[in-house]
């Protein structure tokens, strides 16, 4: 299997079971179908595949290692814990995998500009990096509230040559940035490409972003076989939109014995409004052009959501995850802010690895699970990103100064 092989799902209309599709007016559907056609045409050409593979190796630094976290294992006193080190990628997280794919796709489609929204700025920085490499203009829409909060990432994007467009409408956060970026995209869909930041949005994005991320699991499966001559018993990944989780899970979906767990943020508690546990608390609905489990009010409007990890606070979730939940192939669990912070410190102190707060949710759940399992069982965590971006916040929360 190569990075971009077309995996059997979704169907031709972009549905994973009853989720996904294109919940859009006809003129937008046409634009999305155009992207789908171009993607299907380009993705298996040698020119595209070779260029992407070469950049994955020499620019991103792939393959990222699988690391046996022996100290953390010992602390938990149960199953062996392993980490897929996506935090070691250039730009510090898994997001570069799909940003590079999307920027390269835009170039091969003859586009001159890539547009996107960003919340905390992680997607914006990864995309800006990919665009300067590929030589394509990059325009990032960002809410004014987020611009103020995430100053270093705003500067990074500017240094990388991106145009950062402040969004002053609504709550001046991520959802408004999505609307603004999408409107800007619609002004010139012929010369530009909208680059979605996770396995969400209308078809073909959930499929495309998954295909670009699937390199994580393809590598991990082979690495694990080489190291252990066995497959992991459990895969664990945090779930915001769900791209790093789909990236790890996809190559193992047919390995019936491998159990998979997606971890969402329960924030201040599932019995409070301050969480983003879409799978536990959501119901089927529509957001940003696709259907999925959704945290919504009685009118079907997305609810404000909360997580200590800004990469996880999305009220929807990728449509393939919804399908995998319904067929019970993947189990969805949660970790609280407190569990996340404890895991953040534990991984830092035991292993010398500072995780992103997003990834620390997966670590938190894995530590709990490991303690209940035997020593001959194996858990593989997708360590989706590094925590440098989070240190000031953590220092303040834990009074480290
Ligand atoms: C953005 C981000 C996430 C959440 O996105 P998914 O699409 O759910 O993977 C997780 N971890 C890190 C480090 C991120 O930057």
Short mmCIF file of C-alpha atoms and ligand atoms in Angstrom, two decimals:
data_model
loop_
_atom_site.label_atom_id
_atom_site.label_comp_id
_atom_site.label_asym_id
_atom_site.label_seq_id
_atom_site.Cartn_x
_atom_site.Cartn_y
_atom_site.Cartn_z
CA UNK A 1 0.00 0.00 0.00
CA UNK A 2 1.37 3.45 -0.79
CA UNK A 3 0.61 6.67 1.01
CA UNK A 4 -2.11 7.71 -1.32
CA UNK A 5 -3.78 4.47 -2.35
CA UNK A 6 -7.50 4.93 -2.59
CA UNK A 7 -8.89 3.00 0.33
CA UNK A 8 -12.25 1.29 -0.12
CA UNK A 9 -14.22 3.85 1.85
CA UNK A 10 -16.02 6.22 1.33
CA UNK A 11 -18.52 5.49 -1.47
CA UNK A 12 -18.55 7.62 -4.61
CA UNK A 13 -20.66 10.30 -2.95
CA UNK A 14 -18.28 10.55 -0.03
CA UNK A 15 -20.37 8.65 2.52
CA UNK A 16 -18.99 6.46 5.27
CA UNK A 17 -22.21 4.65 6.09
CA UNK A 18 -24.63 7.50 6.74
CA UNK A 19 -21.93 10.09 7.55
CA UNK A 20 -19.98 12.50 5.41
CA UNK A 21 -21.15 13.40 1.91
CA UNK A 22 -21.49 16.92 0.58
CA UNK A 23 -24.19 18.85 2.46
CA UNK A 24 -23.78 21.80 0.13
CA UNK A 25 -25.61 23.90 -2.47
CA UNK A 26 -25.20 22.50 -6.03
CA UNK A 27 -22.61 25.09 -7.12
CA UNK A 28 -20.36 24.18 -4.20
CA UNK A 29 -20.87 20.49 -4.82
CA UNK A 30 -19.57 21.04 -8.32
CA UNK A 31 -16.40 22.68 -6.99
CA UNK A 32 -15.82 19.83 -4.52
CA UNK A 33 -16.38 17.26 -7.25
CA UNK A 34 -13.75 19.05 -9.31
CA UNK A 35 -11.25 18.69 -6.45
CA UNK A 36 -12.20 15.03 -6.10
CA UNK A 37 -11.68 14.34 -9.81
CA UNK A 38 -8.30 16.09 -9.79
CA UNK A 39 -7.22 14.24 -6.67
CA UNK A 40 -8.18 10.83 -8.07
CA UNK A 41 -6.37 11.64 -11.29
CA UNK A 42 -3.16 12.98 -9.73
CA UNK A 43 -2.67 10.89 -6.60
CA UNK A 44 -1.42 7.73 -8.30
CA UNK A 45 0.81 9.39 -10.88
CA UNK A 46 4.51 8.71 -10.44
CA UNK A 47 5.26 12.44 -10.54
CA UNK A 48 3.01 13.17 -7.56
CA UNK A 49 3.81 10.05 -5.54
CA UNK A 50 7.56 10.37 -5.97
CA UNK A 51 7.63 14.05 -5.11
CA UNK A 52 5.51 13.50 -1.99
CA UNK A 53 7.54 10.48 -0.87
CA UNK A 54 10.80 12.36 -1.36
CA UNK A 55 9.58 15.34 0.70
CA UNK A 56 8.20 13.07 3.43
CA UNK A 57 11.70 11.63 3.82
CA UNK A 58 13.89 14.67 3.38
CA UNK A 59 11.70 17.56 4.51
CA UNK A 60 9.42 16.04 7.17
CA UNK A 61 12.03 13.56 8.41
CA UNK A 62 9.98 10.38 8.01
CA UNK A 63 9.77 7.66 9.03
CA UNK A 64 9.15 8.87 12.58
CA UNK A 65 10.36 6.30 15.14
CA UNK A 66 8.30 3.93 17.23
CA UNK A 67 9.66 4.22 20.76
CA UNK A 68 9.26 1.74 23.63
CA UNK A 69 8.48 3.93 26.65
CA UNK A 70 9.94 1.60 29.29
CA UNK A 71 9.91 4.08 32.18
CA UNK A 72 6.28 5.01 31.65
CA UNK A 73 5.46 1.31 31.28
CA UNK A 74 7.10 0.60 34.62
CA UNK A 75 5.28 3.46 36.30
CA UNK A 76 1.90 2.11 35.13
CA UNK A 77 2.82 -1.47 36.03
CA UNK A 78 0.99 -3.25 33.23
CA UNK A 79 1.02 -3.39 29.43
CA UNK A 80 4.06 -2.26 27.42
CA UNK A 81 3.61 1.31 26.14
CA UNK A 82 5.00 2.44 22.78
CA UNK A 83 4.87 5.86 21.11
CA UNK A 84 4.68 6.68 17.40
CA UNK A 85 6.79 9.83 17.44
CA UNK A 86 4.89 12.26 15.19
CA UNK A 87 6.17 14.96 17.53
CA UNK A 88 9.56 14.58 15.85
CA UNK A 89 8.27 15.63 12.43
CA UNK A 90 9.40 18.96 11.02
CA UNK A 91 7.03 21.62 12.45
CA UNK A 92 6.38 19.36 15.44
CA UNK A 93 3.20 17.43 14.73
CA UNK A 94 1.35 15.12 12.35
CA UNK A 95 -0.36 18.04 10.56
CA UNK A 96 2.57 18.49 8.16
CA UNK A 97 1.67 15.10 6.59
CA UNK A 98 -1.60 16.33 5.10
CA UNK A 99 -0.50 19.96 4.63
CA UNK A 100 2.32 18.81 2.39
CA UNK A 101 -0.10 16.57 0.49
CA UNK A 102 -2.58 19.41 0.03
CA UNK A 103 0.07 21.98 -1.01
CA UNK A 104 1.58 19.55 -3.49
CA UNK A 105 -1.87 18.66 -4.84
CA UNK A 106 -2.57 22.36 -5.34
CA UNK A 107 0.67 22.73 -7.29
CA UNK A 108 -0.05 19.69 -9.48
CA UNK A 109 -3.55 21.08 -10.13
CA UNK A 110 -1.96 24.31 -11.35
CA UNK A 111 -3.34 26.43 -8.49
CA UNK A 112 -1.49 29.54 -7.38
CA UNK A 113 -2.87 29.88 -3.88
CA UNK A 114 -3.84 27.74 -0.89
CA UNK A 115 -6.32 29.05 1.70
CA UNK A 116 -7.22 27.81 5.14
CA UNK A 117 -8.46 28.76 8.56
CA UNK A 118 -6.54 28.15 11.74
CA UNK A 119 -7.57 28.12 15.40
CA UNK A 120 -4.49 28.00 17.61
CA UNK A 121 -2.30 28.39 14.54
CA UNK A 122 -0.90 24.85 14.31
CA UNK A 123 -2.60 24.08 11.01
CA UNK A 124 -1.66 27.54 9.72
CA UNK A 125 2.02 27.10 10.53
CA UNK A 126 2.19 23.60 9.01
CA UNK A 127 0.43 24.79 5.88
CA UNK A 128 2.54 27.94 5.58
CA UNK A 129 5.68 25.79 5.85
CA UNK A 130 4.45 23.39 3.17
CA UNK A 131 3.47 26.27 0.89
CA UNK A 132 6.81 28.04 1.09
CA UNK A 133 8.52 24.76 0.28
CA UNK A 134 6.24 23.97 -2.65
CA UNK A 135 6.33 27.57 -3.86
CA UNK A 136 2.67 28.49 -3.64
CA UNK A 137 0.95 31.46 -2.01
CA UNK A 138 -0.67 30.81 1.37
CA UNK A 139 -3.56 32.74 2.96
CA UNK A 140 -4.57 31.92 6.54
CA UNK A 141 -7.76 33.23 8.14
CA UNK A 142 -7.64 33.54 11.91
CA UNK A 143 -10.04 34.99 14.47
CA UNK A 144 -8.84 38.14 16.21
CA UNK A 145 -9.23 36.50 19.61
CA UNK A 146 -6.94 33.66 18.51
CA UNK A 147 -4.47 36.09 16.94
CA UNK A 148 -4.07 37.75 20.29
CA UNK A 149 -3.73 34.45 22.16
CA UNK A 150 -1.38 32.72 19.76
CA UNK A 151 1.11 35.45 18.96
CA UNK A 152 4.17 33.21 18.25
CA UNK A 153 2.27 31.18 15.65
CA UNK A 154 1.05 34.37 13.94
CA UNK A 155 4.65 35.54 13.66
CA UNK A 156 5.78 32.13 12.42
CA UNK A 157 3.20 32.21 9.63
CA UNK A 158 4.29 35.70 8.62
CA UNK A 159 7.97 34.76 8.63
CA UNK A 160 7.09 31.79 6.42
CA UNK A 161 5.50 34.19 3.96
CA UNK A 162 1.81 33.54 4.58
CA UNK A 163 -0.85 36.27 4.50
CA UNK A 164 -2.63 36.18 7.85
CA UNK A 165 -6.17 37.58 7.54
CA UNK A 166 -7.69 38.69 10.87
CA UNK A 167 -11.37 37.74 11.23
CA UNK A 168 -13.46 40.21 13.22
CA UNK A 169 -16.96 38.75 12.83
CA UNK A 170 -18.94 36.68 15.36
CA UNK A 171 -16.99 35.29 18.28
CA UNK A 172 -13.74 36.04 16.36
CA UNK A 173 -12.56 32.44 16.79
CA UNK A 174 -12.20 29.25 14.76
CA UNK A 175 -15.75 28.85 13.46
CA UNK A 176 -15.77 32.43 12.11
CA UNK A 177 -12.35 31.88 10.56
CA UNK A 178 -13.74 28.85 8.70
CA UNK A 179 -16.60 30.95 7.29
CA UNK A 180 -14.25 33.75 6.29
CA UNK A 181 -11.70 31.46 4.62
CA UNK A 182 -14.42 29.60 2.76
CA UNK A 183 -15.95 32.83 1.44
CA UNK A 184 -12.54 33.99 0.26
CA UNK A 185 -12.00 30.65 -1.45
CA UNK A 186 -15.31 30.90 -3.30
CA UNK A 187 -14.22 34.18 -4.86
CA UNK A 188 -11.65 32.30 -6.92
CA UNK A 189 -12.01 28.51 -6.75
CA UNK A 190 -10.32 28.16 -10.15
CA UNK A 191 -6.91 29.44 -9.05
CA UNK A 192 -7.01 28.49 -5.37
CA UNK A 193 -7.46 25.41 -3.20
CA UNK A 194 -9.02 25.26 0.24
CA UNK A 195 -6.87 23.13 2.55
CA UNK A 196 -8.93 21.65 5.39
CA UNK A 197 -7.01 20.89 8.58
CA UNK A 198 -8.45 17.50 9.54
CA UNK A 199 -10.54 14.57 8.25
CA UNK A 200 -13.63 16.82 8.21
CA UNK A 201 -15.50 19.00 5.74
CA UNK A 202 -17.27 17.94 2.54
CA UNK A 203 -16.11 15.04 0.36
CA UNK A 204 -13.32 14.58 -0.78
CA UNK A 205 -11.53 16.13 2.23
CA UNK A 206 -12.16 13.42 4.85
CA UNK A 207 -10.84 10.86 2.35
CA UNK A 208 -7.94 12.97 1.08
CA UNK A 209 -6.65 14.03 4.48
CA UNK A 210 -6.96 10.43 5.70
CA UNK A 211 -5.01 9.15 2.71
CA UNK A 212 -2.22 11.66 3.35
CA UNK A 213 -2.13 10.78 7.06
CA UNK A 214 -2.27 7.01 6.54
CA UNK A 215 1.52 6.95 6.22
CA UNK A 216 1.59 7.07 10.05
CA UNK A 217 -0.05 3.66 10.44
CA UNK A 218 1.66 2.13 7.41
CA UNK A 219 5.03 2.95 8.93
CA UNK A 220 4.01 2.02 12.49
CA UNK A 221 2.68 -1.39 11.44
CA UNK A 222 5.94 -2.31 9.68
CA UNK A 223 8.09 -0.85 12.47
CA UNK A 224 6.17 -2.73 15.13
CA UNK A 225 6.50 -6.03 13.25
CA UNK A 226 10.26 -5.48 12.96
CA UNK A 227 10.67 -4.54 16.64
CA UNK A 228 8.31 -7.02 18.25
CA UNK A 229 7.42 -9.54 15.55
CA UNK A 230 3.81 -8.91 16.53
CA UNK A 231 1.08 -6.31 16.12
CA UNK A 232 0.06 -4.03 18.99
CA UNK A 233 -2.94 -5.16 21.03
CA UNK A 234 -4.21 -1.58 21.29
CA UNK A 235 -3.86 1.62 19.28
CA UNK A 236 -4.68 4.86 21.05
CA UNK A 237 -4.94 8.36 19.56
CA UNK A 238 -6.55 11.64 20.56
CA UNK A 239 -9.50 12.82 18.45
CA UNK A 240 -10.27 16.43 17.58
CA UNK A 241 -11.37 16.30 13.95
CA UNK A 242 -9.73 12.91 13.89
CA UNK A 243 -6.83 13.09 11.40
CA UNK A 244 -4.00 11.74 13.54
CA UNK A 245 -6.25 8.92 14.75
CA UNK A 246 -7.30 7.96 11.20
CA UNK A 247 -3.64 8.22 10.22
CA UNK A 248 -2.66 5.59 12.77
CA UNK A 249 -5.78 3.38 12.54
CA UNK A 250 -6.19 3.03 8.77
CA UNK A 251 -3.39 0.51 8.15
CA UNK A 252 -4.70 -1.70 10.98
CA UNK A 253 -8.44 -1.64 10.21
CA UNK A 254 -8.39 -5.18 8.81
CA UNK A 255 -6.32 -6.57 11.68
CA UNK A 256 -9.32 -7.78 13.68
CA UNK A 257 -7.29 -8.44 16.84
CA UNK A 258 -5.94 -4.89 17.07
CA UNK A 259 -8.26 -2.86 19.30
CA UNK A 260 -8.49 0.86 18.59
CA UNK A 261 -9.41 3.65 20.94
CA UNK A 262 -9.99 7.32 20.11
CA UNK A 263 -9.75 9.71 23.07
CA UNK A 264 -11.76 12.93 23.19
CA UNK A 265 -11.50 15.71 25.77
CA UNK A 266 -14.01 15.60 28.61
CA UNK A 267 -12.54 18.91 29.75
CA UNK A 268 -14.02 19.98 33.08
CA UNK A 269 -16.35 16.97 33.07
CA UNK A 270 -18.96 15.30 30.85
CA UNK A 271 -21.68 16.61 33.16
CA UNK A 272 -20.59 20.23 32.48
CA UNK A 273 -20.89 22.15 29.18
CA UNK A 274 -17.08 22.48 29.12
CA UNK A 275 -15.95 19.54 27.04
CA UNK A 276 -15.64 18.51 23.40
CA UNK A 277 -16.64 14.85 23.70
CA UNK A 278 -18.51 14.66 20.41
CA UNK A 279 -18.70 10.86 20.31
CA UNK A 280 -19.93 10.45 23.89
CA UNK A 281 -22.38 13.33 23.97
CA UNK A 282 -23.18 14.26 20.37
CA UNK A 283 -25.96 13.20 18.01
CA UNK A 284 -26.06 13.01 14.20
CA UNK A 285 -26.14 16.46 12.58
CA UNK A 286 -24.56 18.64 9.90
CA UNK A 287 -21.61 21.04 10.16
CA UNK A 288 -19.26 22.58 7.57
CA UNK A 289 -20.75 20.68 4.64
CA UNK A 290 -20.82 17.13 6.02
CA UNK A 291 -22.81 15.00 8.44
CA UNK A 292 -21.35 13.50 11.59
CA UNK A 293 -21.91 13.18 15.31
CA UNK A 294 -22.27 16.74 16.52
CA UNK A 295 -22.54 18.62 19.78
CA UNK A 296 -25.56 20.73 18.88
CA UNK A 297 -28.45 22.69 20.37
CA UNK A 298 -32.14 22.01 19.68
CA UNK A 299 -31.97 23.95 16.43
CA UNK A 300 -29.03 21.92 15.11
CA UNK A 301 -26.56 24.78 15.70
CA UNK A 302 -23.12 23.62 16.85
CA UNK A 303 -22.62 24.19 20.58
CA UNK A 304 -19.65 26.12 21.91
CA UNK A 305 -17.13 23.50 22.97
CA UNK A 306 -14.14 23.56 25.28
CA UNK A 307 -10.85 21.76 25.72
CA UNK A 308 -7.61 22.59 27.48
CA UNK A 309 -6.05 21.51 24.16
CA UNK A 310 -7.16 23.95 21.48
CA UNK A 311 -6.55 21.38 18.72
CA UNK A 312 -9.33 19.23 20.13
CA UNK A 313 -12.15 21.76 20.58
CA UNK A 314 -14.28 21.02 17.53
CA UNK A 315 -18.02 20.28 17.94
CA UNK A 316 -18.05 17.81 15.02
CA UNK A 317 -15.80 14.87 14.15
CA UNK A 318 -14.64 13.13 10.98
CA UNK A 319 -17.36 11.05 9.30
CA UNK A 320 -15.26 7.87 9.11
CA UNK A 321 -14.88 7.94 12.89
CA UNK A 322 -18.68 8.10 13.23
CA UNK A 323 -19.00 5.06 11.01
CA UNK A 324 -16.26 3.18 12.88
CA UNK A 325 -18.04 3.92 16.16
CA UNK A 326 -21.38 2.65 14.88
CA UNK A 327 -19.90 -0.63 13.58
CA UNK A 328 -17.95 -0.88 16.85
CA UNK A 329 -14.58 -1.17 15.15
CA UNK A 330 -13.22 1.75 17.18
CA UNK A 331 -14.10 2.56 20.77
CA UNK A 332 -14.29 6.22 21.87
CA UNK A 333 -13.30 7.27 25.38
CA UNK A 334 -12.45 10.54 27.12
CA UNK A 335 -9.80 12.16 29.32
CA UNK A 336 -10.32 15.21 31.53
CA UNK A 337 -8.16 18.35 31.71
CA UNK A 338 -6.66 17.08 34.94
CA UNK A 339 -5.83 13.64 33.54
CA UNK A 340 -4.31 15.37 30.52
CA UNK A 341 -2.08 17.62 32.63
CA UNK A 342 -0.98 14.69 34.81
CA UNK A 343 -0.07 12.68 31.71
CA UNK A 344 1.73 15.71 30.24
CA UNK A 345 3.95 15.85 33.35
CA UNK A 346 4.35 12.06 33.62
CA UNK A 347 5.59 11.65 30.06
CA UNK A 348 7.92 14.64 30.45
CA UNK A 349 9.39 13.40 33.74
CA UNK A 350 9.54 9.68 32.94
CA UNK A 351 10.70 9.76 29.35
CA UNK A 352 12.10 13.23 28.64
CA UNK A 353 9.40 13.83 26.05
CA UNK A 354 7.11 16.87 26.38
CA UNK A 355 3.87 16.03 24.55
CA UNK A 356 1.33 18.40 23.03
CA UNK A 357 -1.69 18.78 25.33
CA UNK A 358 -3.75 17.19 22.55
CA UNK A 359 -1.54 14.09 22.51
CA UNK A 360 -1.46 14.00 26.33
CA UNK A 361 -5.16 13.01 26.24
CA UNK A 362 -4.16 9.80 24.45
CA UNK A 363 -1.29 9.25 26.89
CA UNK A 364 -3.66 9.75 29.84
CA UNK A 365 -6.11 7.12 28.66
CA UNK A 366 -3.32 4.72 27.69
CA UNK A 367 -1.78 4.95 31.17
CA UNK A 368 -5.09 4.10 32.78
CA UNK A 369 -5.65 1.18 30.41
CA UNK A 370 -2.08 -0.13 30.72
CA UNK A 371 -2.46 -0.53 34.47
CA UNK A 372 -5.37 -2.94 33.92
CA UNK A 373 -3.53 -5.14 31.39
CA UNK A 374 -0.82 -7.84 31.57
CA UNK A 375 2.86 -7.13 30.97
CA UNK A 376 2.88 -9.13 27.72
CA UNK A 377 0.28 -6.83 26.12
CA UNK A 378 1.26 -3.87 23.97
CA UNK A 379 -0.25 -0.42 23.54
CA UNK A 380 0.82 1.91 20.72
CA UNK A 381 0.01 5.60 21.25
CA UNK A 382 0.09 8.12 18.44
CA UNK A 383 2.11 10.96 19.95
CA UNK A 384 0.61 13.47 17.53
CA UNK A 385 2.75 16.49 18.48
CA UNK A 386 5.28 18.06 20.77
CA UNK A 387 4.40 20.32 23.67
CA UNK A 388 6.69 23.31 23.19
CA UNK A 389 3.67 25.40 22.25
CA UNK A 390 1.99 24.52 25.55
CA UNK A 391 4.73 25.14 28.11
CA UNK A 392 3.71 28.67 29.15
CA UNK A 393 0.13 27.59 29.68
CA UNK A 394 1.16 24.54 31.70
CA UNK A 395 3.63 26.57 33.78
CA UNK A 396 0.83 28.93 34.73
CA UNK A 397 -1.70 26.19 35.43
CA UNK A 398 0.69 24.18 37.59
CA UNK A 399 2.44 27.16 39.24
CA UNK A 400 5.84 26.05 37.99
CA UNK A 401 7.30 29.55 38.07
C1 LIG B 1 -4.46 19.69 15.56
C2 LIG B 1 -3.88 18.67 16.47
C3 LIG B 1 -4.64 17.55 16.91
C4 LIG B 1 -6.10 17.37 16.60
O1 LIG B 1 -6.38 17.12 15.26
P1 LIG B 1 -6.83 15.70 14.70
O2 LIG B 1 -7.32 16.03 13.34
O3 LIG B 1 -7.89 15.15 15.58
O4 LIG B 1 -5.63 14.84 14.69
C5 LIG B 1 -4.02 16.60 17.70
N1 LIG B 1 -2.72 16.74 18.08
C6 LIG B 1 -1.97 17.78 17.69
C7 LIG B 1 -0.57 17.86 18.15
C8 LIG B 1 -2.53 18.79 16.87
O5 LIG B 1 -1.78 19.83 16.50
#
